[in-house]
């Protein structure tokens, strides 16, 4: 049985800025552009926005990105709801969830949820943009892990991936199948950064980052912003663009594996979050048509597929063709815009934005015909935090 809130709220506006190596603008500028595009997409006026939820990105965490003062930059004077949130890659899902509860219970009418980031500097590398923030001379106990070469997400996810691969017999070639599949979708995505075709040979020839990850196992780093506007289903029906109705929501937060006694690589918060969202939506894994999953690494996609009950442990790779570069290969409806590996890295807003596009039926050449149930995930830390949204083109 579904929850009474199912289908009572919707994402009515979507704003996606230019993405990638876009220089000369800070995170606040990108945020302003994304809300302008989202308001235009919904057919609203800026003054209609009476709620603002902000996810700051890596630049915000370093004190140079967006936060609550973004309200003043955007000139939003009628806010009934304002907050700055950060559960890393799970934040975007959480923002939409809290916005949905707010509009459903009358706390606001139109809530803008914004992720904006601008870590890339002209002449600098993606590694410097992200990895550099974690190498600023920790002291005491915090210095022990870097002393042994353990730096940031690449290293922690490499350990998780290696554990998963050893347990289930998954190979690097299997990880490459995920990467190449998503590039196939990105070729048809006008928002994607990486649109040139990719082969398994290209994947294997890409340089090692930290074993078992090649470069093409790892997500992009992007400058840009995404804004979603959440309102009630009743209001959304009369607006300019087709709504993506929110059917299910959930969160699951197992914690950081060195501290939470979680065996690295063997589970994620998707298990708990998915159970909650499925119950709210009144659906199960067998009903899902399209998956938009957080794919900071190729391994993460396989882990997430299994934790949502879409495949048995170790069997997720069976959903992918042996050679996804083959034009005749049938691709799974997973990360249909190219994901963070090939389209753009806006933390949890990457899967949500493509989920909205697919639910609306506006995906062009990459549109999946059957789009009744779209499952979106957000993942933060090293599988520490998780958020789930289930979207649909149908109110009920």
mmCIF file of C-alpha atoms in Angstrom:
data_model
loop_
_atom_site.group_PDB
_atom_site.id
_atom_site.type_symbol
_atom_site.label_atom_id
_atom_site.label_comp_id
_atom_site.label_asym_id
_atom_site.label_seq_id
_atom_site.Cartn_x
_atom_site.Cartn_y
_atom_site.Cartn_z
ATOM 1 C CA UNK A 1 0.000 0.000 0.000
ATOM 2 C CA UNK A 2 1.345 3.439 -0.933
ATOM 3 C CA UNK A 3 1.683 6.451 1.374
ATOM 4 C CA UNK A 4 -0.883 9.300 1.127
ATOM 5 C CA UNK A 5 1.890 11.731 0.117
ATOM 6 C CA UNK A 6 2.625 9.710 -3.037
ATOM 7 C CA UNK A 7 2.128 11.885 -6.105
ATOM 8 C CA UNK A 8 1.053 14.922 -4.069
ATOM 9 C CA UNK A 9 4.227 16.883 -4.839
ATOM 10 C CA UNK A 10 6.287 17.366 -7.978
ATOM 11 C CA UNK A 11 9.426 18.831 -9.474
ATOM 12 C CA UNK A 12 7.986 21.537 -11.711
ATOM 13 C CA UNK A 13 11.113 23.382 -12.815
ATOM 14 C CA UNK A 14 14.609 22.289 -13.857
ATOM 15 C CA UNK A 15 17.571 24.526 -14.574
ATOM 16 C CA UNK A 16 20.873 23.103 -15.843
ATOM 17 C CA UNK A 17 23.684 25.536 -16.611
ATOM 18 C CA UNK A 18 26.531 25.020 -19.028
ATOM 19 C CA UNK A 19 28.742 22.336 -17.523
ATOM 20 C CA UNK A 20 32.370 21.336 -17.313
ATOM 21 C CA UNK A 21 35.402 23.513 -17.913
ATOM 22 C CA UNK A 22 33.453 26.761 -17.806
ATOM 23 C CA UNK A 23 35.733 29.426 -16.389
ATOM 24 C CA UNK A 24 35.344 33.005 -15.223
ATOM 25 C CA UNK A 25 32.368 32.451 -12.907
ATOM 26 C CA UNK A 26 32.042 31.548 -9.255
ATOM 27 C CA UNK A 27 29.526 29.210 -7.640
ATOM 28 C CA UNK A 28 27.109 32.046 -6.839
ATOM 29 C CA UNK A 29 26.942 33.049 -10.498
ATOM 30 C CA UNK A 30 26.219 29.472 -11.568
ATOM 31 C CA UNK A 31 23.543 29.223 -8.856
ATOM 32 C CA UNK A 32 21.879 32.381 -10.126
ATOM 33 C CA UNK A 33 21.901 31.094 -13.682
ATOM 34 C CA UNK A 34 20.423 27.744 -12.641
ATOM 35 C CA UNK A 35 17.515 29.315 -10.765
ATOM 36 C CA UNK A 36 16.856 31.662 -13.684
ATOM 37 C CA UNK A 37 16.638 28.666 -16.019
ATOM 38 C CA UNK A 38 14.464 26.683 -13.597
ATOM 39 C CA UNK A 39 12.027 29.568 -13.088
ATOM 40 C CA UNK A 40 11.788 30.011 -16.854
ATOM 41 C CA UNK A 41 11.296 26.264 -17.336
ATOM 42 C CA UNK A 42 8.387 26.285 -14.879
ATOM 43 C CA UNK A 43 6.820 29.453 -16.271
ATOM 44 C CA UNK A 44 7.131 31.225 -12.922
ATOM 45 C CA UNK A 45 8.516 34.561 -11.778
ATOM 46 C CA UNK A 46 11.492 34.796 -9.443
ATOM 47 C CA UNK A 47 9.304 36.338 -6.737
ATOM 48 C CA UNK A 48 7.171 33.173 -6.734
ATOM 49 C CA UNK A 49 10.069 31.343 -5.069
ATOM 50 C CA UNK A 50 9.433 31.298 -1.318
ATOM 51 C CA UNK A 51 11.778 28.500 -0.302
ATOM 52 C CA UNK A 52 15.516 28.021 -0.859
ATOM 53 C CA UNK A 53 17.598 24.961 0.037
ATOM 54 C CA UNK A 54 21.304 25.093 -0.738
ATOM 55 C CA UNK A 55 23.937 22.359 -1.205
ATOM 56 C CA UNK A 56 27.347 24.056 -1.286
ATOM 57 C CA UNK A 57 29.641 21.613 -3.118
ATOM 58 C CA UNK A 58 33.374 21.355 -2.520
ATOM 59 C CA UNK A 59 33.973 25.095 -2.952
ATOM 60 C CA UNK A 60 31.363 25.789 -0.290
ATOM 61 C CA UNK A 61 33.149 23.427 2.070
ATOM 62 C CA UNK A 62 36.341 25.427 1.487
ATOM 63 C CA UNK A 63 34.546 28.702 2.209
ATOM 64 C CA UNK A 64 34.412 30.025 -1.356
ATOM 65 C CA UNK A 65 31.108 28.585 -2.588
ATOM 66 C CA UNK A 66 27.422 29.115 -1.960
ATOM 67 C CA UNK A 67 25.696 29.121 1.431
ATOM 68 C CA UNK A 68 22.712 30.824 3.033
ATOM 69 C CA UNK A 69 23.833 34.351 1.944
ATOM 70 C CA UNK A 70 23.035 33.168 -1.598
ATOM 71 C CA UNK A 71 19.539 34.464 -0.832
ATOM 72 C CA UNK A 72 20.834 38.030 -1.011
ATOM 73 C CA UNK A 73 22.806 37.395 -4.199
ATOM 74 C CA UNK A 74 19.669 36.001 -5.859
ATOM 75 C CA UNK A 75 17.454 38.791 -4.538
ATOM 76 C CA UNK A 76 14.894 36.413 -3.025
ATOM 77 C CA UNK A 77 12.866 38.501 -0.578
ATOM 78 C CA UNK A 78 9.794 36.366 0.084
ATOM 79 C CA UNK A 79 11.308 33.269 1.662
ATOM 80 C CA UNK A 80 9.348 31.189 4.145
ATOM 81 C CA UNK A 81 11.955 28.422 4.079
ATOM 82 C CA UNK A 82 15.755 28.709 4.006
ATOM 83 C CA UNK A 83 18.476 26.202 4.818
ATOM 84 C CA UNK A 84 22.033 25.163 3.992
ATOM 85 C CA UNK A 85 22.421 21.374 3.849
ATOM 86 C CA UNK A 86 25.267 18.934 3.420
ATOM 87 C CA UNK A 87 25.190 15.162 3.528
ATOM 88 C CA UNK A 88 27.531 15.156 0.522
ATOM 89 C CA UNK A 89 26.138 13.313 -2.506
ATOM 90 C CA UNK A 90 22.929 12.411 -0.681
ATOM 91 C CA UNK A 91 22.058 16.079 -0.121
ATOM 92 C CA UNK A 92 20.217 16.727 -3.375
ATOM 93 C CA UNK A 93 17.755 13.912 -2.681
ATOM 94 C CA UNK A 94 17.300 15.161 0.876
ATOM 95 C CA UNK A 95 16.666 18.723 -0.331
ATOM 96 C CA UNK A 96 13.902 17.567 -2.655
ATOM 97 C CA UNK A 97 12.441 15.416 0.125
ATOM 98 C CA UNK A 98 12.338 18.246 2.668
ATOM 99 C CA UNK A 99 11.001 20.613 0.011
ATOM 100 C CA UNK A 100 8.244 18.106 -0.783
ATOM 101 C CA UNK A 101 7.234 17.883 2.875
ATOM 102 C CA UNK A 102 7.313 21.691 3.153
ATOM 103 C CA UNK A 103 5.012 22.367 0.201
ATOM 104 C CA UNK A 104 2.718 19.473 1.116
ATOM 105 C CA UNK A 105 2.190 20.926 4.592
ATOM 106 C CA UNK A 106 1.879 24.564 3.511
ATOM 107 C CA UNK A 107 5.239 25.891 4.714
ATOM 108 C CA UNK A 108 6.076 27.141 1.218
ATOM 109 C CA UNK A 109 4.652 27.122 -2.305
ATOM 110 C CA UNK A 110 7.711 26.866 -4.557
ATOM 111 C CA UNK A 111 11.020 25.665 -3.119
ATOM 112 C CA UNK A 112 14.223 26.013 -5.140
ATOM 113 C CA UNK A 113 16.825 23.316 -4.403
ATOM 114 C CA UNK A 114 20.258 24.309 -5.705
ATOM 115 C CA UNK A 115 23.600 22.577 -6.060
ATOM 116 C CA UNK A 116 26.347 24.817 -7.417
ATOM 117 C CA UNK A 117 30.101 24.370 -7.586
ATOM 118 C CA UNK A 118 33.081 25.881 -9.373
ATOM 119 C CA UNK A 119 36.204 23.969 -8.292
ATOM 120 C CA UNK A 120 37.938 23.935 -11.685
ATOM 121 C CA UNK A 121 40.453 26.686 -12.338
ATOM 122 C CA UNK A 122 41.859 27.423 -15.772
ATOM 123 C CA UNK A 123 45.214 25.684 -16.103
ATOM 124 C CA UNK A 124 44.557 23.458 -13.080
ATOM 125 C CA UNK A 125 43.664 19.783 -12.960
ATOM 126 C CA UNK A 126 40.598 18.014 -11.618
ATOM 127 C CA UNK A 127 42.824 16.300 -9.082
ATOM 128 C CA UNK A 128 44.062 19.647 -7.812
ATOM 129 C CA UNK A 129 40.497 20.947 -7.616
ATOM 130 C CA UNK A 130 39.214 18.093 -5.473
ATOM 131 C CA UNK A 131 42.153 16.160 -4.089
ATOM 132 C CA UNK A 132 44.044 19.229 -2.983
ATOM 133 C CA UNK A 133 41.431 20.088 -0.398
ATOM 134 C CA UNK A 134 42.186 16.855 1.451
ATOM 135 C CA UNK A 135 45.978 17.270 1.544
ATOM 136 C CA UNK A 136 46.292 20.321 3.729
ATOM 137 C CA UNK A 137 48.651 18.959 6.337
ATOM 138 C CA UNK A 138 46.487 17.040 8.838
ATOM 139 C CA UNK A 139 48.051 16.544 12.250
ATOM 140 C CA UNK A 140 47.701 14.024 15.068
ATOM 141 C CA UNK A 141 45.674 10.871 14.452
ATOM 142 C CA UNK A 142 44.236 12.382 11.265
ATOM 143 C CA UNK A 143 47.727 12.314 9.723
ATOM 144 C CA UNK A 144 48.115 8.521 9.915
ATOM 145 C CA UNK A 145 46.012 7.632 6.867
ATOM 146 C CA UNK A 146 47.675 10.181 4.523
ATOM 147 C CA UNK A 147 51.068 8.991 5.775
ATOM 148 C CA UNK A 148 50.272 5.584 4.262
ATOM 149 C CA UNK A 149 49.015 7.059 0.987
ATOM 150 C CA UNK A 150 45.306 7.126 1.827
ATOM 151 C CA UNK A 151 43.995 10.322 0.239
ATOM 152 C CA UNK A 152 40.336 11.093 -0.180
ATOM 153 C CA UNK A 153 37.600 9.440 -2.183
ATOM 154 C CA UNK A 154 39.722 7.732 -4.850
ATOM 155 C CA UNK A 155 41.565 5.669 -2.253
ATOM 156 C CA UNK A 156 38.608 4.799 -0.046
ATOM 157 C CA UNK A 157 36.439 3.776 -2.989
ATOM 158 C CA UNK A 158 39.323 1.756 -4.433
ATOM 159 C CA UNK A 159 39.361 -0.322 -1.246
ATOM 160 C CA UNK A 160 35.593 -0.779 -1.425
ATOM 161 C CA UNK A 161 35.750 -1.753 -5.093
ATOM 162 C CA UNK A 162 38.580 -4.232 -4.559
ATOM 163 C CA UNK A 163 36.656 -5.911 -1.749
ATOM 164 C CA UNK A 164 33.585 -6.190 -3.972
ATOM 165 C CA UNK A 165 35.571 -7.494 -6.948
ATOM 166 C CA UNK A 166 37.370 -10.142 -4.915
ATOM 167 C CA UNK A 167 34.170 -11.339 -3.284
ATOM 168 C CA UNK A 168 32.117 -11.645 -6.486
ATOM 169 C CA UNK A 169 34.710 -12.240 -9.201
ATOM 170 C CA UNK A 170 34.080 -8.918 -10.940
ATOM 171 C CA UNK A 171 36.917 -7.806 -13.234
ATOM 172 C CA UNK A 172 38.257 -4.540 -14.571
ATOM 173 C CA UNK A 173 36.733 -5.433 -17.912
ATOM 174 C CA UNK A 174 33.371 -5.572 -16.150
ATOM 175 C CA UNK A 175 33.896 -2.102 -14.714
ATOM 176 C CA UNK A 176 34.753 -0.975 -18.228
ATOM 177 C CA UNK A 177 31.393 -2.249 -19.471
ATOM 178 C CA UNK A 178 29.688 0.192 -17.111
ATOM 179 C CA UNK A 179 31.861 3.084 -18.287
ATOM 180 C CA UNK A 180 31.352 2.385 -21.997
ATOM 181 C CA UNK A 181 27.589 1.913 -21.570
ATOM 182 C CA UNK A 182 27.215 5.298 -19.946
ATOM 183 C CA UNK A 183 29.290 6.964 -22.637
ATOM 184 C CA UNK A 184 26.883 5.540 -25.228
ATOM 185 C CA UNK A 185 24.115 7.512 -23.534
ATOM 186 C CA UNK A 186 26.236 10.653 -23.119
ATOM 187 C CA UNK A 187 26.795 10.848 -26.866
ATOM 188 C CA UNK A 188 23.104 11.774 -27.192
ATOM 189 C CA UNK A 189 23.017 14.168 -24.232
ATOM 190 C CA UNK A 190 23.514 17.839 -25.168
ATOM 191 C CA UNK A 191 24.375 18.655 -21.538
ATOM 192 C CA UNK A 192 27.154 16.041 -21.383
ATOM 193 C CA UNK A 193 30.809 17.002 -21.201
ATOM 194 C CA UNK A 194 32.182 13.788 -22.736
ATOM 195 C CA UNK A 195 30.293 12.987 -25.946
ATOM 196 C CA UNK A 196 32.895 11.177 -28.031
ATOM 197 C CA UNK A 197 32.305 7.394 -28.365
ATOM 198 C CA UNK A 198 34.268 5.104 -26.065
ATOM 199 C CA UNK A 199 35.420 1.491 -26.437
ATOM 200 C CA UNK A 200 36.616 -1.094 -23.949
ATOM 201 C CA UNK A 201 40.082 -0.706 -25.442
ATOM 202 C CA UNK A 202 39.959 3.019 -24.661
ATOM 203 C CA UNK A 203 38.936 2.169 -21.130
ATOM 204 C CA UNK A 204 41.832 -0.245 -20.564
ATOM 205 C CA UNK A 205 44.291 2.209 -22.120
ATOM 206 C CA UNK A 206 43.296 5.024 -19.763
ATOM 207 C CA UNK A 207 45.833 5.615 -17.015
ATOM 208 C CA UNK A 208 45.610 4.146 -13.557
ATOM 209 C CA UNK A 209 44.377 6.497 -10.841
ATOM 210 C CA UNK A 210 44.516 4.028 -7.957
ATOM 211 C CA UNK A 211 44.018 0.329 -8.586
ATOM 212 C CA UNK A 212 41.510 -1.026 -9.441
ATOM 213 C CA UNK A 213 40.396 2.314 -10.948
ATOM 214 C CA UNK A 214 41.446 3.589 -14.334
ATOM 215 C CA UNK A 215 40.763 7.217 -15.214
ATOM 216 C CA UNK A 216 37.570 6.128 -16.987
ATOM 217 C CA UNK A 217 36.271 4.490 -13.800
ATOM 218 C CA UNK A 218 36.169 7.906 -12.136
ATOM 219 C CA UNK A 219 33.635 10.694 -12.345
ATOM 220 C CA UNK A 220 34.249 14.075 -13.889
ATOM 221 C CA UNK A 221 34.839 17.309 -12.006
ATOM 222 C CA UNK A 222 32.572 20.086 -13.252
ATOM 223 C CA UNK A 223 31.851 23.754 -12.850
ATOM 224 C CA UNK A 224 28.127 24.450 -13.039
ATOM 225 C CA UNK A 225 24.830 24.300 -11.191
ATOM 226 C CA UNK A 226 21.478 22.534 -11.201
ATOM 227 C CA UNK A 227 18.266 23.870 -9.695
ATOM 228 C CA UNK A 228 15.029 21.971 -9.182
ATOM 229 C CA UNK A 229 11.806 23.678 -8.088
ATOM 230 C CA UNK A 230 9.416 21.646 -5.944
ATOM 231 C CA UNK A 231 5.716 22.421 -5.506
ATOM 232 C CA UNK A 232 2.411 20.644 -4.952
ATOM 233 C CA UNK A 233 0.960 18.426 -7.655
ATOM 234 C CA UNK A 234 -2.060 20.717 -7.858
ATOM 235 C CA UNK A 235 0.060 23.773 -8.688
ATOM 236 C CA UNK A 236 2.402 21.828 -10.958
ATOM 237 C CA UNK A 237 -0.410 20.748 -13.292
ATOM 238 C CA UNK A 238 -1.000 24.331 -14.434
ATOM 239 C CA UNK A 239 2.614 25.268 -15.093
ATOM 240 C CA UNK A 240 4.634 25.465 -18.291
ATOM 241 C CA UNK A 241 6.570 22.182 -18.197
ATOM 242 C CA UNK A 242 5.415 18.639 -17.518
ATOM 243 C CA UNK A 243 5.827 17.745 -13.826
ATOM 244 C CA UNK A 244 7.911 14.902 -12.479
ATOM 245 C CA UNK A 245 5.733 13.676 -9.638
ATOM 246 C CA UNK A 246 7.426 12.496 -6.450
ATOM 247 C CA UNK A 247 6.115 9.036 -5.579
ATOM 248 C CA UNK A 248 8.648 7.808 -3.069
ATOM 249 C CA UNK A 249 11.405 9.139 -0.824
ATOM 250 C CA UNK A 250 13.887 7.551 1.540
ATOM 251 C CA UNK A 251 17.234 7.925 3.266
ATOM 252 C CA UNK A 252 19.783 5.463 4.642
ATOM 253 C CA UNK A 253 22.966 6.380 6.490
ATOM 254 C CA UNK A 254 25.185 3.448 7.554
ATOM 255 C CA UNK A 255 28.104 5.746 8.391
ATOM 256 C CA UNK A 256 31.799 5.859 7.661
ATOM 257 C CA UNK A 257 33.331 2.388 7.459
ATOM 258 C CA UNK A 258 36.405 2.964 9.688
ATOM 259 C CA UNK A 259 34.123 4.184 12.477
ATOM 260 C CA UNK A 260 30.777 2.415 11.959
ATOM 261 C CA UNK A 261 32.029 -1.197 11.898
ATOM 262 C CA UNK A 262 30.717 -1.621 8.360
ATOM 263 C CA UNK A 263 32.585 -4.050 6.095
ATOM 264 C CA UNK A 264 33.922 -1.875 3.319
ATOM 265 C CA UNK A 265 32.419 -2.360 -0.124
ATOM 266 C CA UNK A 266 29.681 -4.798 0.802
ATOM 267 C CA UNK A 267 26.697 -2.555 1.483
ATOM 268 C CA UNK A 268 25.381 0.980 1.084
ATOM 269 C CA UNK A 269 22.538 3.072 2.443
ATOM 270 C CA UNK A 270 20.496 2.183 -0.644
ATOM 271 C CA UNK A 271 19.143 -0.878 1.152
ATOM 272 C CA UNK A 272 17.421 1.165 3.869
ATOM 273 C CA UNK A 273 16.598 4.168 1.681
ATOM 274 C CA UNK A 274 15.179 1.992 -1.080
ATOM 275 C CA UNK A 275 12.975 0.038 1.307
ATOM 276 C CA UNK A 276 11.444 3.285 2.601
ATOM 277 C CA UNK A 277 10.953 4.774 -0.867
ATOM 278 C CA UNK A 278 9.474 1.611 -2.372
ATOM 279 C CA UNK A 279 6.969 1.370 0.481
ATOM 280 C CA UNK A 280 5.940 5.013 0.141
ATOM 281 C CA UNK A 281 5.502 4.664 -3.624
ATOM 282 C CA UNK A 282 3.708 1.325 -3.396
ATOM 283 C CA UNK A 283 6.111 -0.264 -5.877
ATOM 284 C CA UNK A 284 8.991 -2.735 -5.821
ATOM 285 C CA UNK A 285 12.233 -3.343 -7.719
ATOM 286 C CA UNK A 286 10.301 -5.260 -10.390
ATOM 287 C CA UNK A 287 8.340 -2.093 -11.246
ATOM 288 C CA UNK A 288 11.341 0.157 -11.932
ATOM 289 C CA UNK A 289 11.713 1.276 -15.557
ATOM 290 C CA UNK A 290 14.690 3.643 -15.383
ATOM 291 C CA UNK A 291 17.547 4.022 -12.895
ATOM 292 C CA UNK A 292 19.555 7.195 -12.381
ATOM 293 C CA UNK A 293 22.261 6.262 -9.892
ATOM 294 C CA UNK A 294 25.086 8.148 -8.243
ATOM 295 C CA UNK A 295 28.150 6.961 -10.133
ATOM 296 C CA UNK A 296 31.206 8.602 -8.650
ATOM 297 C CA UNK A 297 32.933 5.372 -9.733
ATOM 298 C CA UNK A 298 31.891 2.478 -11.951
ATOM 299 C CA UNK A 299 31.870 0.137 -8.965
ATOM 300 C CA UNK A 300 29.316 2.320 -7.169
ATOM 301 C CA UNK A 301 26.731 1.659 -9.879
ATOM 302 C CA UNK A 302 26.998 -2.119 -9.461
ATOM 303 C CA UNK A 303 26.806 -1.895 -5.676
ATOM 304 C CA UNK A 304 23.736 0.374 -5.899
ATOM 305 C CA UNK A 305 21.899 -1.847 -8.394
ATOM 306 C CA UNK A 306 22.194 -4.767 -6.006
ATOM 307 C CA UNK A 307 21.310 -2.845 -2.856
ATOM 308 C CA UNK A 308 18.065 -1.674 -4.487
ATOM 309 C CA UNK A 309 17.142 -5.296 -5.144
ATOM 310 C CA UNK A 310 17.494 -5.020 -8.925
ATOM 311 C CA UNK A 311 20.018 -7.877 -9.016
ATOM 312 C CA UNK A 312 21.407 -10.422 -6.582
ATOM 313 C CA UNK A 313 24.759 -9.617 -4.924
ATOM 314 C CA UNK A 314 27.501 -9.942 -7.522
ATOM 315 C CA UNK A 315 25.052 -10.234 -10.435
ATOM 316 C CA UNK A 316 24.568 -6.568 -11.395
ATOM 317 C CA UNK A 317 27.141 -6.783 -14.177
ATOM 318 C CA UNK A 318 24.853 -9.287 -15.903
ATOM 319 C CA UNK A 319 22.569 -6.376 -16.832
ATOM 320 C CA UNK A 320 25.299 -4.975 -19.100
ATOM 321 C CA UNK A 321 26.204 -6.229 -22.599
ATOM 322 C CA UNK A 322 29.588 -7.862 -23.116
ATOM 323 C CA UNK A 323 30.535 -5.130 -25.595
ATOM 324 C CA UNK A 324 28.412 -2.036 -24.983
ATOM 325 C CA UNK A 325 30.205 -0.180 -27.795
ATOM 326 C CA UNK A 326 28.484 -2.503 -30.283
ATOM 327 C CA UNK A 327 25.682 -0.418 -31.863
ATOM 328 C CA UNK A 328 23.428 -3.492 -31.771
ATOM 329 C CA UNK A 329 23.967 -4.052 -28.040
ATOM 330 C CA UNK A 330 20.889 -3.510 -25.898
ATOM 331 C CA UNK A 331 21.758 -1.126 -23.091
ATOM 332 C CA UNK A 332 20.210 -1.220 -19.624
ATOM 333 C CA UNK A 333 18.130 1.864 -18.733
ATOM 334 C CA UNK A 334 20.695 2.952 -16.159
ATOM 335 C CA UNK A 335 22.264 6.433 -16.069
ATOM 336 C CA UNK A 336 20.683 7.379 -19.352
ATOM 337 C CA UNK A 337 22.358 10.779 -19.615
ATOM 338 C CA UNK A 338 25.877 9.425 -19.154
ATOM 339 C CA UNK A 339 25.927 9.924 -15.404
ATOM 340 C CA UNK A 340 28.748 11.543 -13.491
ATOM 341 C CA UNK A 341 31.235 9.448 -15.443
ATOM 342 C CA UNK A 342 30.461 11.127 -18.768
ATOM 343 C CA UNK A 343 27.895 13.924 -18.439
ATOM 344 C CA UNK A 344 28.597 16.212 -15.478
ATOM 345 C CA UNK A 345 29.368 15.967 -11.783
ATOM 346 C CA UNK A 346 26.827 17.929 -9.788
ATOM 347 C CA UNK A 347 26.843 15.529 -6.856
ATOM 348 C CA UNK A 348 23.310 14.182 -6.286
ATOM 349 C CA UNK A 349 21.756 16.605 -8.757
ATOM 350 C CA UNK A 350 23.237 14.653 -11.679
ATOM 351 C CA UNK A 351 20.920 11.636 -11.257
ATOM 352 C CA UNK A 352 17.942 13.788 -10.231
ATOM 353 C CA UNK A 353 18.208 16.105 -13.229
ATOM 354 C CA UNK A 354 18.316 13.193 -15.676
ATOM 355 C CA UNK A 355 15.512 11.521 -13.732
ATOM 356 C CA UNK A 356 13.312 14.577 -14.254
ATOM 357 C CA UNK A 357 14.177 14.646 -17.962
ATOM 358 C CA UNK A 358 13.277 10.972 -18.368
ATOM 359 C CA UNK A 359 10.067 11.275 -16.321
ATOM 360 C CA UNK A 360 9.007 14.201 -18.501
ATOM 361 C CA UNK A 361 9.759 12.272 -21.673
ATOM 362 C CA UNK A 362 12.089 15.012 -22.907
ATOM 363 C CA UNK A 363 15.261 12.948 -23.316
ATOM 364 C CA UNK A 364 15.346 13.116 -27.112
ATOM 365 C CA UNK A 365 17.370 10.334 -28.721
ATOM 366 C CA UNK A 366 18.249 8.862 -25.317
ATOM 367 C CA UNK A 367 14.667 8.832 -24.014
ATOM 368 C CA UNK A 368 13.514 5.497 -22.598
ATOM 369 C CA UNK A 369 10.035 4.705 -23.896
ATOM 370 C CA UNK A 370 8.654 3.159 -20.710
ATOM 371 C CA UNK A 371 9.206 5.766 -18.019
ATOM 372 C CA UNK A 372 6.456 5.208 -15.443
ATOM 373 C CA UNK A 373 8.845 4.586 -12.539
ATOM 374 C CA UNK A 374 12.200 6.411 -12.400
ATOM 375 C CA UNK A 375 14.471 5.497 -9.479
ATOM 376 C CA UNK A 376 17.078 8.125 -8.520
ATOM 377 C CA UNK A 377 19.840 7.770 -5.944
ATOM 378 C CA UNK A 378 22.314 9.999 -4.170
ATOM 379 C CA UNK A 379 25.355 8.677 -2.319
ATOM 380 C CA UNK A 380 27.696 10.551 -0.004
ATOM 381 C CA UNK A 381 31.065 9.858 1.552
ATOM 382 C CA UNK A 382 32.261 6.310 0.941
ATOM 383 C CA UNK A 383 28.776 4.784 0.894
ATOM 384 C CA UNK A 384 28.197 6.626 4.204
ATOM 385 C CA UNK A 385 24.959 8.445 3.343
ATOM 386 C CA UNK A 386 22.210 7.754 0.833
ATOM 387 C CA UNK A 387 19.057 9.362 -0.512
ATOM 388 C CA UNK A 388 16.357 7.942 -2.802
ATOM 389 C CA UNK A 389 13.684 9.531 -4.965
ATOM 390 C CA UNK A 390 11.098 7.721 -7.065
ATOM 391 C CA UNK A 391 9.710 9.941 -9.825
ATOM 392 C CA UNK A 392 6.884 9.410 -12.294
ATOM 393 C CA UNK A 393 5.149 11.289 -15.115
ATOM 394 C CA UNK A 394 1.874 10.217 -13.495
ATOM 395 C CA UNK A 395 0.338 11.771 -10.397
ATOM 396 C CA UNK A 396 -1.144 8.415 -9.374
#
